Structure formats: C-alpha cells, structure tokens
CSV table of C-alpha atoms in Angstrom, one decimal:
chain,number,residue,atom,x,y,z
B,1,MET,CA,1.4,27.7,38.4
B,2,SER,CA,0.9,24.5,35.9
B,3,ALA,CA,3.7,22.2,35.4
B,4,LEU,CA,2.4,21.5,32.2
B,5,GLY,CA,1.8,23.8,29.4
B,6,THR,CA,-0.1,23.7,26.2
B,7,ARG,CA,2.8,22.2,23.9
B,8,ASP,CA,3.1,19.2,26.6
B,9,LEU,CA,-0.9,18.4,26.2
B,10,LEU,CA,-0.8,18.3,22.7
B,11,GLY,CA,2.6,16.0,22.8
B,12,VAL,CA,0.7,13.8,24.9
B,13,ALA,CA,-2.3,14.0,22.8
B,14,LEU,CA,-0.2,13.0,19.6
B,15,ARG,CA,1.5,10.3,21.3
B,16,LEU,CA,-1.1,9.0,22.2
B,17,THR,CA,-2.7,7.9,18.8
B,18,LEU,CA,0.1,5.4,19.3
B,19,VAL,CA,-2.1,4.1,22.4
B,20,GLN,CA,-3.1,1.3,20.6
B,21,CYS,CA,0.0,0.6,18.9
B,22,THR,CA,1.0,-2.4,21.7
B,23,TRP,CA,-2.6,-3.1,22.5
B,24,ASN,CA,-1.9,-7.1,24.3
B,25,GLU,CA,-3.5,-9.1,26.1
B,26,ALA,CA,-1.0,-9.2,29.4
B,27,GLY,CA,-1.2,-5.1,29.8
B,28,LEU,CA,-3.4,-4.0,27.5
B,29,GLN,CA,-3.2,0.1,26.9
B,30,SER,CA,-0.8,0.1,29.4
B,31,ALA,CA,2.3,0.1,27.4
B,32,GLY,CA,1.0,2.6,24.8
B,33,LEU,CA,-0.6,5.0,28.3
B,34,SER,CA,3.1,5.3,29.4
B,35,PHE,CA,4.8,5.6,26.4
B,36,ALA,CA,2.2,8.6,25.9
B,37,VAL,CA,2.2,10.5,29.2
B,38,ALA,CA,5.7,10.0,30.5
B,39,PRO,CA,7.6,12.9,28.9
B,40,ALA,CA,4.6,15.1,30.6
B,41,LEU,CA,5.1,12.8,34.3
B,42,ALA,CA,9.1,14.0,33.2
B,43,ARG,CA,8.3,17.4,33.8
B,44,VAL,CA,5.9,17.1,36.7
B,45,HIS,CA,8.5,15.2,39.0
B,46,LYS,CA,11.5,16.6,38.7
B,47,GLU,CA,13.1,13.6,40.5
B,48,ARG,CA,14.5,11.0,39.0
B,49,GLU,CA,12.9,8.1,41.8
B,50,ALA,CA,9.4,9.8,41.7
B,51,LEU,CA,9.7,9.9,37.8
B,52,GLY,CA,10.4,6.1,38.1
B,53,LEU,CA,7.4,5.0,40.8
B,54,ALA,CA,4.8,7.1,38.9
B,55,VAL,CA,5.8,5.5,35.6
B,56,LEU,CA,5.6,1.8,37.1
B,57,ARG,CA,2.0,3.1,38.6
B,58,LEU,CA,0.5,3.0,35.1
B,59,GLY,CA,1.9,-0.8,34.4
B,60,ALA,CA,-1.0,-2.0,36.0
B,61,PRO,CA,-3.2,-3.6,33.0
B,62,PHE,CA,-5.7,-0.8,31.5
B,63,ASN,CA,-8.2,-0.5,28.5
B,64,THR,CA,-10.5,1.9,28.0
B,65,HIS,CA,-12.3,3.6,24.2
B,66,PRO,CA,-9.0,4.6,22.7
B,67,TYR,CA,-10.4,7.9,21.7
B,68,LEU,CA,-11.4,8.8,25.0
B,69,VAL,CA,-8.0,8.0,26.9
B,70,GLY,CA,-6.6,11.1,26.3
B,71,VAL,CA,-9.1,12.9,28.9
B,72,LEU,CA,-7.9,9.9,31.2
B,73,ALA,CA,-4.2,10.9,30.7
B,74,GLY,CA,-4.9,14.5,31.5
B,75,ALA,CA,-6.8,13.7,34.7
B,76,VAL,CA,-4.1,11.5,35.7
B,77,LEU,CA,-1.2,13.6,35.1
B,78,ARG,CA,-3.3,16.8,37.5
B,79,LEU,CA,-3.6,13.9,40.3
B,80,GLU,CA,0.4,13.3,39.7
B,81,GLU,CA,0.8,17.2,39.6
B,82,ASP,CA,-1.3,17.6,42.5
B,83,GLY,CA,0.5,15.0,44.8
B,84,ALA,CA,-2.0,12.4,45.0
B,85,PRO,CA,-0.9,9.1,46.9
B,86,ASP,CA,-0.8,6.2,44.9
B,87,GLU,CA,-4.0,4.3,46.4
B,88,GLU,CA,-5.9,7.3,44.9
B,89,VAL,CA,-4.3,7.6,40.8
B,90,ALA,CA,-5.1,3.8,41.0
B,91,ALA,CA,-8.1,3.7,42.1
B,92,PHE,CA,-9.3,6.9,39.3
B,93,LYS,CA,-7.7,4.5,36.7
B,94,ARG,CA,-9.4,1.2,37.2
B,95,GLY,CA,-12.6,2.8,38.2
B,96,THR,CA,-13.0,4.8,35.4
B,97,MET,CA,-11.5,3.0,32.2
B,98,GLY,CA,-15.1,1.1,32.2
B,99,PRO,CA,-16.9,3.8,32.3
B,100,LEU,CA,-15.8,5.6,29.8
B,101,ALA,CA,-15.4,2.9,27.6
B,102,ALA,CA,-19.0,2.5,27.8
B,103,VAL,CA,-19.7,5.6,26.5
B,104,GLY,CA,-17.3,6.0,24.0
B,105,ASP,CA,-18.1,2.6,22.4
B,106,PRO,CA,-22.2,3.3,21.3
B,107,PHE,CA,-21.3,7.2,20.3
B,108,PHE,CA,-17.8,6.1,18.1
B,109,TRP,CA,-18.2,2.8,17.0
B,110,GLY,CA,-21.9,2.5,17.3
B,111,ALA,CA,-23.3,6.0,15.7
B,112,LEU,CA,-20.3,8.3,14.9
B,113,ALA,CA,-18.3,5.7,12.4
B,114,PRO,CA,-21.7,4.6,10.7
B,115,ALA,CA,-23.3,7.9,10.6
B,116,SER,CA,-20.3,9.7,8.7
B,117,THR,CA,-20.1,6.3,6.1
B,118,ALA,CA,-24.0,6.6,5.8
B,119,VAL,CA,-23.5,10.1,4.9
B,120,ALA,CA,-20.5,9.4,2.8
B,121,VAL,CA,-21.6,6.9,0.5
B,122,LEU,CA,-24.8,8.8,-0.2
B,123,VAL,CA,-22.7,11.9,-1.0
B,124,THR,CA,-20.5,9.7,-3.1
B,125,LEU,CA,-23.8,8.4,-5.2
B,126,LEU,CA,-25.6,11.7,-5.4
B,127,PHE,CA,-22.2,14.3,-5.8
B,128,GLY,CA,-19.3,12.0,-6.8
B,129,PRO,CA,-16.6,10.3,-5.4
B,130,LEU,CA,-14.3,13.3,-4.0
B,131,ALA,CA,-17.2,14.5,-2.4
B,132,GLY,CA,-18.0,11.6,-0.5
B,133,VAL,CA,-14.5,11.1,0.5
B,134,ALA,CA,-14.4,14.8,2.0
B,135,ALA,CA,-17.6,14.1,3.8
B,136,LEU,CA,-16.6,10.7,5.4
B,137,VAL,CA,-12.9,12.0,6.1
B,138,LEU,CA,-14.1,15.5,7.7
B,139,ALA,CA,-17.5,14.3,9.4
B,140,PHE,CA,-15.4,11.6,11.3
B,141,ASN,CA,-12.1,13.0,12.1
B,142,ILE,CA,-14.3,16.9,13.1
B,143,VAL,CA,-16.0,15.0,16.4
B,144,HIS,CA,-13.0,12.6,16.9
B,145,VAL,CA,-9.8,14.9,16.7
B,146,PHE,CA,-12.0,17.6,18.8
B,147,VAL,CA,-12.5,15.1,21.4
B,148,ARG,CA,-9.0,13.3,21.8
B,149,VAL,CA,-7.5,16.9,21.7
B,150,ALA,CA,-9.7,19.0,24.2
B,151,GLY,CA,-10.0,15.6,26.1
B,152,VAL,CA,-6.4,16.0,27.5
B,153,ALA,CA,-6.6,20.0,28.0
B,154,VAL,CA,-10.1,19.2,30.2
B,155,GLY,CA,-8.9,16.7,31.7
B,156,TYR,CA,-5.5,18.0,32.9
B,157,ARG,CA,-7.3,21.2,33.9
B,158,GLU,CA,-10.3,20.3,36.2
B,159,GLY,CA,-8.5,16.4,37.0
B,160,PRO,CA,-10.9,13.9,37.4
B,161,MET,CA,-14.0,16.4,37.3
B,162,GLY,CA,-13.1,16.8,33.7
B,163,LEU,CA,-14.3,13.2,32.8
B,164,HIS,CA,-18.2,14.3,33.7
B,165,ARG,CA,-17.8,17.3,31.2
B,166,VAL,CA,-16.3,14.5,28.2
B,167,ALA,CA,-19.0,12.2,28.5
B,168,GLY,CA,-21.1,14.8,28.8
B,169,TRP,CA,-20.7,15.7,25.3
B,170,LEU,CA,-21.4,12.2,23.6
B,171,GLY,CA,-24.5,11.8,25.5
B,172,PRO,CA,-27.2,9.5,24.4
B,173,SER,CA,-29.3,11.9,22.6
B,174,ARG,CA,-26.4,13.0,20.6
B,175,THR,CA,-25.8,9.2,20.1
B,176,ALA,CA,-29.5,9.1,19.2
B,177,ALA,CA,-29.8,11.4,16.9
B,178,LEU,CA,-26.5,10.4,14.5
B,179,LYS,CA,-28.9,7.4,14.7
B,180,VAL,CA,-31.6,8.4,13.1
B,181,LEU,CA,-29.3,10.3,11.0
B,182,THR,CA,-27.9,6.9,9.8
B,183,ALA,CA,-31.2,5.1,8.9
B,184,VAL,CA,-32.7,8.2,6.6
B,185,CYS,CA,-29.4,8.0,4.9
B,186,VAL,CA,-29.9,4.2,4.1
B,187,GLY,CA,-33.5,4.7,3.2
B,188,ALA,CA,-32.0,7.4,0.7
B,189,ILE,CA,-29.3,4.7,-0.5
B,190,LEU,CA,-31.5,2.3,-1.0
B,191,ALA,CA,-33.5,5.0,-2.8
B,192,VAL,CA,-30.6,5.9,-5.1
B,193,VAL,CA,-29.1,2.2,-5.5
B,194,SER,CA,-32.5,0.6,-6.6
B,195,SER,CA,-33.4,3.2,-9.2
B,196,GLU,CA,-30.1,3.3,-10.9
B,197,ALA,CA,-30.4,-0.4,-10.7
B,198,GLY,CA,-33.5,-0.8,-12.1
B,199,SER,CA,-33.5,1.2,-15.0
B,200,ASP,CA,-33.1,-1.9,-17.7
B,201,ALA,CA,-35.6,-3.8,-15.3
B,202,PRO,CA,-39.0,-3.7,-14.6
B,203,LYS,CA,-40.0,-1.0,-12.1
B,204,TRP,CA,-40.8,-3.5,-9.2
B,205,ALA,CA,-37.4,-5.3,-9.4
B,206,GLY,CA,-35.8,-2.1,-7.7
B,207,LEU,CA,-38.6,-1.2,-4.8
B,208,ALA,CA,-37.9,-5.3,-4.3
B,209,MET,CA,-34.3,-4.4,-4.2
B,210,GLY,CA,-35.0,-1.7,-1.4
B,211,ALA,CA,-37.6,-3.2,0.8
B,212,THR,CA,-35.0,-6.7,0.3
B,213,GLY,CA,-32.1,-4.4,1.9
B,214,LEU,CA,-34.7,-2.9,4.5
B,215,LEU,CA,-35.8,-6.7,5.6
B,216,GLY,CA,-32.2,-7.6,6.0
B,217,GLY,CA,-31.5,-4.6,8.7
B,218,LEU,CA,-34.9,-5.5,10.1
B,219,VAL,CA,-34.1,-9.5,10.4
B,220,VAL,CA,-30.8,-8.8,12.2
B,221,THR,CA,-31.2,-6.0,14.5
B,222,ARG,CA,-32.1,-8.3,17.4
B,223,GLY,CA,-28.8,-10.2,17.1
B,224,LYS,CA,-25.5,-9.6,16.4
B,225,PRO,CA,-24.6,-7.7,13.6
B,226,THR,CA,-21.7,-10.4,11.9
B,227,LEU,CA,-23.7,-10.3,8.6
B,228,ALA,CA,-21.3,-9.0,6.6
B,229,MET,CA,-19.1,-12.0,7.2
B,230,PHE,CA,-22.1,-13.4,4.8
B,231,ALA,CA,-20.6,-10.7,2.1
B,232,PRO,CA,-18.3,-13.2,-0.1
B,233,VAL,CA,-21.4,-15.6,-0.3
B,234,VAL,CA,-24.3,-12.4,-1.3
B,235,LEU,CA,-21.0,-11.5,-4.1
B,236,ALA,CA,-20.5,-15.1,-5.2
B,237,ALA,CA,-24.3,-15.9,-5.6
B,238,ALA,CA,-24.3,-12.2,-7.5
B,239,LEU,CA,-21.8,-14.0,-9.6
B,240,PHE,CA,-23.7,-17.3,-10.3
B,241,ILE,CA,-26.7,-15.6,-11.2
B,242,GLU,CA,-24.9,-13.0,-13.5
B,243,VAL,CA,-23.4,-15.9,-15.4
B,244,LEU,CA,-25.6,-18.7,-15.5
B,245,ALA,CA,-28.8,-17.1,-15.3
E,1,MET,CA,10.7,-10.1,-13.4
E,2,VAL,CA,12.1,-7.4,-12.0
E,3,GLU,CA,8.7,-5.7,-12.7
E,4,ALA,CA,6.4,-7.9,-10.9
E,5,LEU,CA,9.6,-7.8,-7.8
E,6,ILE,CA,9.0,-3.9,-8.0
E,7,TRP,CA,5.0,-4.5,-7.7
E,8,ILE,CA,5.1,-6.8,-4.9
E,9,ALA,CA,7.7,-4.3,-2.7
E,10,ALA,CA,5.6,-1.1,-3.2
E,11,LEU,CA,2.6,-3.3,-2.6
E,12,PHE,CA,4.0,-4.3,0.2
E,13,ALA,CA,5.1,-0.5,1.5
E,14,ALA,CA,1.7,0.6,0.9
E,15,GLY,CA,0.0,-1.8,2.1
E,16,GLY,CA,2.2,-1.5,5.9
E,17,VAL,CA,1.8,2.0,6.0
E,18,LEU,CA,-1.4,2.0,4.7
E,19,THR,CA,-2.5,0.0,7.6
E,20,LEU,CA,-0.4,0.9,10.7
E,21,GLU,CA,-2.8,4.3,10.4
E,22,ARG,CA,-5.5,2.0,11.6
E,23,ARG,CA,-4.1,1.2,15.0
E,24,CYS,CA,-0.6,3.7,15.0
E,25,LEU,CA,0.2,6.7,12.7
E,26,GLY,CA,-2.8,9.2,13.3
E,27,GLN,CA,-5.6,6.7,13.6
E,28,MET,CA,-7.6,9.8,11.5
E,29,ALA,CA,-10.0,7.0,9.4
E,30,VAL,CA,-8.0,8.4,6.4
E,31,VAL,CA,-7.7,4.8,4.9
E,32,GLN,CA,-11.1,3.4,4.8
E,33,PRO,CA,-12.1,1.4,1.9
E,34,LEU,CA,-13.9,4.2,0.3
E,35,PRO,CA,-11.1,6.8,-0.2
E,36,LEU,CA,-8.4,3.9,-1.2
E,37,CYS,CA,-10.8,2.5,-4.0
E,38,VAL,CA,-11.4,5.8,-5.7
E,39,ALA,CA,-8.2,6.4,-5.9
E,40,ALA,CA,-6.9,3.1,-6.9
E,41,GLY,CA,-9.6,4.0,-9.5
E,42,TRP,CA,-8.7,7.4,-10.1
E,43,LEU,CA,-5.0,5.9,-10.7
E,44,THR,CA,-6.4,3.7,-13.5
E,45,GLY,CA,-8.8,5.4,-15.1
E,46,LEU,CA,-11.6,3.2,-13.6
E,47,GLU,CA,-13.4,5.5,-11.4
E,48,SER,CA,-16.5,4.3,-11.6
E,49,GLN,CA,-15.5,0.4,-10.4
E,50,GLY,CA,-13.4,2.5,-7.5
E,51,MET,CA,-16.3,4.0,-6.1
E,52,TRP,CA,-19.0,0.8,-6.2
E,53,LEU,CA,-15.8,-1.2,-4.8
E,54,GLY,CA,-15.7,1.6,-2.3
E,55,ILE,CA,-19.0,2.0,-1.4
E,56,ALA,CA,-19.5,-1.8,-0.5
E,57,LEU,CA,-16.7,-2.0,1.8
E,58,GLN,CA,-17.4,1.0,3.3
E,59,LEU,CA,-20.9,0.2,4.1
E,60,TYR,CA,-20.0,-3.2,5.3
E,61,SER,CA,-17.2,-2.0,7.6
E,62,MET,CA,-19.9,-0.9,9.5
E,63,VAL,CA,-20.0,-4.0,11.6
E,64,PRO,CA,-18.5,-3.8,15.0
E,65,ARG,CA,-14.7,-3.4,14.7
E,66,ASP,CA,-13.5,-6.6,16.4
E,67,GLN,CA,-14.4,-8.8,13.8
E,68,ALA,CA,-12.9,-7.4,10.5
E,69,ASP,CA,-10.3,-5.1,9.6
E,70,TRP,CA,-11.6,-3.1,6.8
E,71,PRO,CA,-8.9,-0.7,6.6
E,72,VAL,CA,-7.1,-3.9,5.0
E,73,SER,CA,-9.8,-4.6,2.9
E,74,GLY,CA,-9.8,-1.1,1.4
E,75,ALA,CA,-6.4,-1.5,0.9
E,76,VAL,CA,-6.5,-5.1,-0.7
E,77,GLY,CA,-9.4,-3.7,-2.9
E,78,GLY,CA,-7.6,-1.0,-4.3
E,79,ALA,CA,-4.4,-2.9,-4.8
E,80,ALA,CA,-6.7,-5.8,-6.4
E,81,LEU,CA,-7.8,-2.8,-8.8
E,82,LEU,CA,-4.3,-1.4,-9.7
E,83,LEU,CA,-3.4,-5.2,-10.7
E,84,ALA,CA,-6.5,-5.9,-12.5
E,85,HIS,CA,-5.7,-2.7,-14.4
E,86,ARG,CA,-1.7,-3.4,-14.8
E,87,LEU,CA,-2.6,-7.2,-15.6
E,88,ARG,CA,-5.0,-6.3,-18.3
E,89,ILE,CA,-8.3,-7.7,-16.7
E,90,PRO,CA,-11.4,-6.0,-17.6
E,91,VAL,CA,-13.8,-5.0,-14.5
E,92,VAL,CA,-16.8,-3.9,-14.6
E,93,SER,CA,-19.0,-2.3,-12.2
E,94,GLY,CA,-21.1,-5.1,-10.8
E,95,ASP,CA,-19.9,-8.2,-13.7
E,96,PRO,CA,-18.2,-11.2,-12.1
E,97,VAL,CA,-14.4,-10.1,-12.0
E,98,PHE,CA,-15.6,-7.0,-10.0
E,99,CYS,CA,-18.2,-9.7,-7.1
E,100,ALA,CA,-15.0,-11.5,-7.0
E,101,LEU,CA,-12.5,-8.8,-6.2
E,102,THR,CA,-14.9,-7.1,-3.8
E,103,ALA,CA,-15.7,-11.3,-2.1
E,104,VAL,CA,-11.8,-11.6,-2.2
E,105,ALA,CA,-11.5,-7.8,-0.3
E,106,SER,CA,-14.0,-8.6,2.3
E,107,ALA,CA,-12.7,-12.0,3.5
E,108,ALA,CA,-8.5,-10.3,3.5
E,109,GLY,CA,-10.4,-8.2,6.1
E,110,PHE,CA,-11.8,-11.1,8.5
E,111,LEU,CA,-8.7,-13.0,8.2
E,112,SER,CA,-6.6,-10.0,9.2
E,113,ARG,CA,-8.7,-9.4,11.9
E,114,ALA,CA,-8.5,-12.9,13.1
E,115,ALA,CA,-4.6,-13.1,12.6
E,116,GLU,CA,-4.1,-9.5,14.3
E,117,ARG,CA,-5.9,-11.5,17.3
E,118,ARG,CA,-4.0,-14.2,17.5
E,119,GLY,CA,-0.7,-11.6,17.5
E,120,ALA,CA,-2.1,-9.7,20.8
E,121,ARG,CA,-2.6,-13.5,22.5
E,122,LEU,CA,1.2,-14.3,21.7
E,123,ASP,CA,2.9,-10.6,22.7
E,124,GLY,CA,0.6,-10.9,25.6
E,125,GLU,CA,2.3,-14.0,26.8
E,126,ARG,CA,5.7,-12.1,25.6
E,127,ILE,CA,5.6,-9.3,27.7
E,128,ARG,CA,4.3,-11.2,31.0
E,129,SER,CA,7.6,-13.0,30.4
E,130,CYS,CA,9.4,-10.2,29.9
E,131,SER,CA,7.5,-7.4,31.2
E,132,PRO,CA,8.9,-3.6,30.4
E,133,TRP,CA,8.0,-2.2,33.8
E,134,SER,CA,10.5,-4.6,35.3
E,135,ALA,CA,13.1,-3.3,33.4
E,136,ALA,CA,15.7,-0.4,34.8
E,137,ASP,CA,14.0,2.0,33.0
E,138,PRO,CA,10.1,1.5,32.2
E,139,GLY,CA,9.7,4.6,30.5
E,140,ALA,CA,12.5,3.3,28.0
E,141,ALA,CA,11.5,-0.1,27.7
E,142,CYS,CA,8.1,1.1,26.8
E,143,ALA,CA,9.4,3.4,23.9
E,144,ALA,CA,11.1,0.4,22.6
E,145,LEU,CA,8.0,-1.8,22.8
E,146,VAL,CA,5.9,0.8,20.8
E,147,HIS,CA,8.7,1.0,18.4
E,148,ARG,CA,9.0,-2.4,17.7
E,149,MET,CA,5.4,-3.0,17.7
E,150,ILE,CA,5.0,-0.5,14.6
E,151,GLY,CA,7.7,-2.6,13.1
E,152,LYS,CA,5.4,-5.6,13.3
E,153,ARG,CA,2.5,-4.0,12.2
E,154,PHE,CA,4.0,-2.8,9.2
E,155,LEU,CA,5.3,-6.3,8.3
E,156,ALA,CA,1.8,-7.4,9.1
E,157,GLY,CA,-0.1,-4.9,6.8
E,158,GLY,CA,2.2,-5.3,4.3
E,159,THR,CA,2.1,-9.2,4.1
E,160,ALA,CA,-1.8,-9.2,4.4
E,161,VAL,CA,-2.3,-6.7,1.3
E,162,THR,CA,0.1,-8.4,-0.6
E,163,ALA,CA,-1.2,-11.7,-0.3
E,164,GLY,CA,-5.0,-10.2,0.0
E,165,ALA,CA,-4.7,-8.5,-3.5
E,166,ALA,CA,-2.6,-12.1,-5.0
E,167,LEU,CA,-5.6,-13.6,-4.1
E,168,ALA,CA,-7.9,-11.4,-5.1
E,169,VAL,CA,-6.4,-11.2,-8.6
E,170,LEU,CA,-6.5,-14.9,-8.6
E,171,ALA,CA,-10.2,-14.9,-8.1
E,172,ALA,CA,-10.5,-12.1,-11.0
E,173,PHE,CA,-8.9,-14.6,-13.4
E,174,GLY,CA,-10.9,-17.5,-12.3
E,175,ALA,CA,-13.9,-14.9,-12.4
E,176,ARG,CA,-13.5,-14.2,-15.8
E,177,ALA,CA,-13.0,-17.7,-17.4
E,178,LEU,CA,-16.8,-18.6,-15.8
E,179,GLY,CA,-17.7,-15.9,-18.5
E,180,SER,CA,-20.0,-13.1,-19.3
E,181,PRO,CA,-22.3,-11.5,-18.2
E,182,ALA,CA,-26.4,-12.8,-18.9
E,183,PRO,CA,-27.4,-10.0,-20.6
E,184,GLY,CA,-29.8,-7.5,-18.7
E,185,LEU,CA,-28.1,-8.7,-15.7
E,186,ALA,CA,-24.8,-7.0,-15.4
E,187,GLY,CA,-24.5,-4.6,-13.3
E,188,LEU,CA,-26.6,-6.7,-10.6
E,189,GLY,CA,-23.5,-7.4,-8.5
E,190,ALA,CA,-22.8,-4.1,-7.6
E,191,ALA,CA,-26.5,-3.2,-6.7
E,192,MET,CA,-26.3,-5.9,-4.8
E,193,ALA,CA,-23.5,-5.3,-2.7
E,194,VAL,CA,-24.6,-2.1,-2.0
E,195,ILE,CA,-28.1,-3.4,-1.2
E,196,PHE,CA,-26.7,-6.1,1.3
E,197,GLY,CA,-24.2,-3.4,2.7
E,198,SER,CA,-27.4,-0.9,3.8
E,199,ALA,CA,-28.8,-4.4,5.3
E,200,VAL,CA,-25.2,-4.3,7.4
E,201,ALA,CA,-25.1,-1.0,8.1
E,202,MET,CA,-29.4,-0.8,9.5
E,203,SER,CA,-28.2,-4.0,11.6
E,204,CYS,CA,-25.4,-1.9,12.9
E,205,VAL,CA,-27.9,0.9,14.6
E,206,ALA,CA,-30.7,0.1,14.1
E,207,GLY,CA,-33.9,-0.9,16.1
E,208,PRO,CA,-37.5,-1.7,14.2
E,209,ARG,CA,-38.4,2.2,14.3
E,210,HIS,CA,-35.2,3.2,12.6
E,211,VAL,CA,-35.5,0.6,10.0
E,212,ALA,CA,-39.4,2.2,9.6
E,213,LEU,CA,-37.4,5.5,9.4
E,214,ALA,CA,-35.4,4.4,6.9
E,215,ALA,CA,-38.0,2.8,4.9
E,216,ALA,CA,-40.2,5.8,5.1
E,217,THR,CA,-37.0,7.7,3.6
E,218,PHE,CA,-37.0,5.3,0.7
E,219,VAL,CA,-40.8,5.5,-0.3
E,220,VAL,CA,-40.1,9.0,-0.4
E,221,ALA,CA,-37.2,9.5,-2.4
E,222,CYS,CA,-38.8,7.1,-4.8
E,223,THR,CA,-42.0,8.8,-5.1
E,224,VAL,CA,-39.8,11.8,-5.3
E,225,ALA,CA,-37.6,10.4,-8.2
E,226,GLY,CA,-40.5,9.2,-9.9
C-alpha cells in the first residue's frame, strides 16, 4: 500500500511549479524542490527526526529541467518510502539531474517552444489573433502540463525506472519532427508576410524579403542564435528608412 | 496627477503579476508577447497593431531563454500600447512609432534577464551565508524562502514593466517627432520586424536542411498564392 495518493502527487506537481522561483547560484533548485516535496515527505516519514533528515538530504545543490523535475521528485519519494540509504538517494539525484536536463532542454526549449510559436504565428496570420493565441497556449501546454503532472506519478510508481519512460516520451525523433514543423511554418510565415508587404511594391520586393529571412537563418545556423539581440538595431534601421528615404 | 499615479500603480501591479507567471505562478506560458499584445490591442481598439507587435516579439522569443525575458518584453509592449493610446500617440503597424515600441520592448527583455542573473548571484551569496538548511526546521525555512522570493520577483517584474513602458512611450514621442513614413514605405517596419523574427526562428531550430525545407515551403506557398 503506497503512502501517497493521487491528491498528494497532484499537490507535489502543483508545488513544483514554484521550483524555479527560488533559483539561486548557491543551491540552484534545491530550496524549490524541498518546498514541493516536504508535505509528501511528511506523509512518508511519520517520525519527526526521519523527516528532518529526509528534508536535509534535499539540501545539496540540484538543478535540472524545470518541467522534468516532477519525475525526479516522484522517484525520490519512492526511494524514501522504500527506505533507501542516504547515499543511494543522493547519488540518484546527482546522477540523473544532468541527463534529465539534457533530454528536456532540446525538446522543450529547442523544439516544442519554437514549434508552438511558429504554429501560433502562422495561425494568427491566417485566421486572426484569437485563434493564434489559442494555438500558442494549447500547443505548448498540452504537452508540458502532461509531462509535469504525469511525470510525478510515473516517478513515484516506477521509481528510478520511471525516468527512462519519461525520457522516452521526449525522444530525438519527436524533437526532429517538431523542428521540421517549425521550418515548414517559418517558410509559410515568410510567404504570407512577403505577399502582404509586397502589395504596394514591385513583386520582387516580397520575394527579396522572404529570401532575406531565409538567408538570415542560414547565416546563423552554425553560430549561437543570439540574433534577436540585434532586433532594436533592425527596427531602428526600418524607422530611419521609412522617415528619411 | 492622480490619474498618472493610478496608471503607474496599475502597470506596476499588472507587470508584477504577469512576470511572476514565468517562474512562479503556473508557468503555463500564457504570459507571452503574442497573447499580451493582442489583449492590449483589443483593449485599445488597435487590434492590427497589437497583432503585429505580438507576432514580432513572439518570433524573437525563440532565442534561448537564458538571454532574454520575453514575458517582460510582451508586458512592456502591451503596456506601451495602452499608454500610447491613452496619450493619443497614433500608432500604425510598421510606422516609426511602432518600430520604436517594438525596439524598446525587445531591449527590455534583455535588460530584465541581465538584472535577474545578477539578482540570482546576490541571492546565492545571501543563502550561502544564511542557509535554510541550517535552520531548526529546514522545511519551514524553505517555504519562507519561497514566499520571500515570490514577493521579490513581483517587485522586480513590476519595476521592469513600468520602467520599460515609460521608456517605450518616450521613444514613441521621439519617433513621432522624426516625421511620417515616406510614401510607399509605411508598413515596412512591421514586415522587417517579422522577416527578422523569421530569421531568428530559423537560427534557433535549423540546420541547413531545415532552411532548405523552409525555402521550399516559401516557394510553394508563394506559387499557390500567385
């Protein structure tokens, strides 16, 4: 019989939304993780002394992808409930936080966020802003909320093995598919914007704009994508062309 | 005077709550440039301007998240649109005022992120010297730390959005003073903002084969659209 029920696990998932709130250079996410699992740990460890030690074990610096911290928290609760030794819990946390971040960052930040943004912008241009906002919120959150909430349950039910299952959900093939979706949407965005901007101008102007966007993307694919830092410069250039030309 | 103070307080409160969403309240990615600017455009009757501002900032938000705080950019963009409407500064999609608002809003995201990084360093030093783990009840100490950080982030977000919106409005006044767009070039700014945003998007996800795929889609879509 498990010590934690669905309600406890949902409570952990809800509190884990605050895990980034206390991020700092000393403990990284450790204070947020402790805050999230402390009520559940109190149900696992009935004795005050054991509870205090369990919370202290979470004090070591800890950092992983914020959306995947749920599965790790669930697995830690399983280890605590099974009475795993201190070293095993600490080694599990230390050994899995890096690989989990390595799975989560490319999927969420490198693929899902850009894909949902590109889809939302295209939907906005084609069907209007309300449809675009709905697309943005739904496309990102259906996946992200599922991983956050189900991750805690899978981690608690399956223990350390649950990490493999959750990592499998976010595999490289899905990341690659989302990147292809982003590229197709960006091409379509360029076509829509170029056709609208070129309505008063010669036809080649719209094509040149689209080609410029693609070329810009190609130029920076090999470097770190810090291109948006130049946004104010590009907009200032547009301002001066408009006024001074 | 009273109305100005009410505006400042409202912007501060709204900015604080909105920017909390990114790190504290839910993290559902609802507070993004596109929803915020569309909402501001809807409130002011400037739907088209809000949409183009939101699209440009949303595309810029595809750069890695350690570089800029795009929810702050979106909140600054939306707040600036509201203020410009209140101060009767005309905004047309792509005109110099629009470019100035977009530029200041995107710059605010980078500055806010830099300030947050510095804050995290200072927090780390404080926590090293007074760790919650050395308290009699570490669980309660962590909860107190979480509550304190929520308050701190609310204040930081409110300050960033209020200051950013004020700067954006000043820039809008400056851009208006420069003059009107040359004939035939009105709207260039909106197109450039989005074209540039598309390049940012490609740079985020793409290898050369993704660029080729986008190019193929571009050509097919242009052909279909005639």
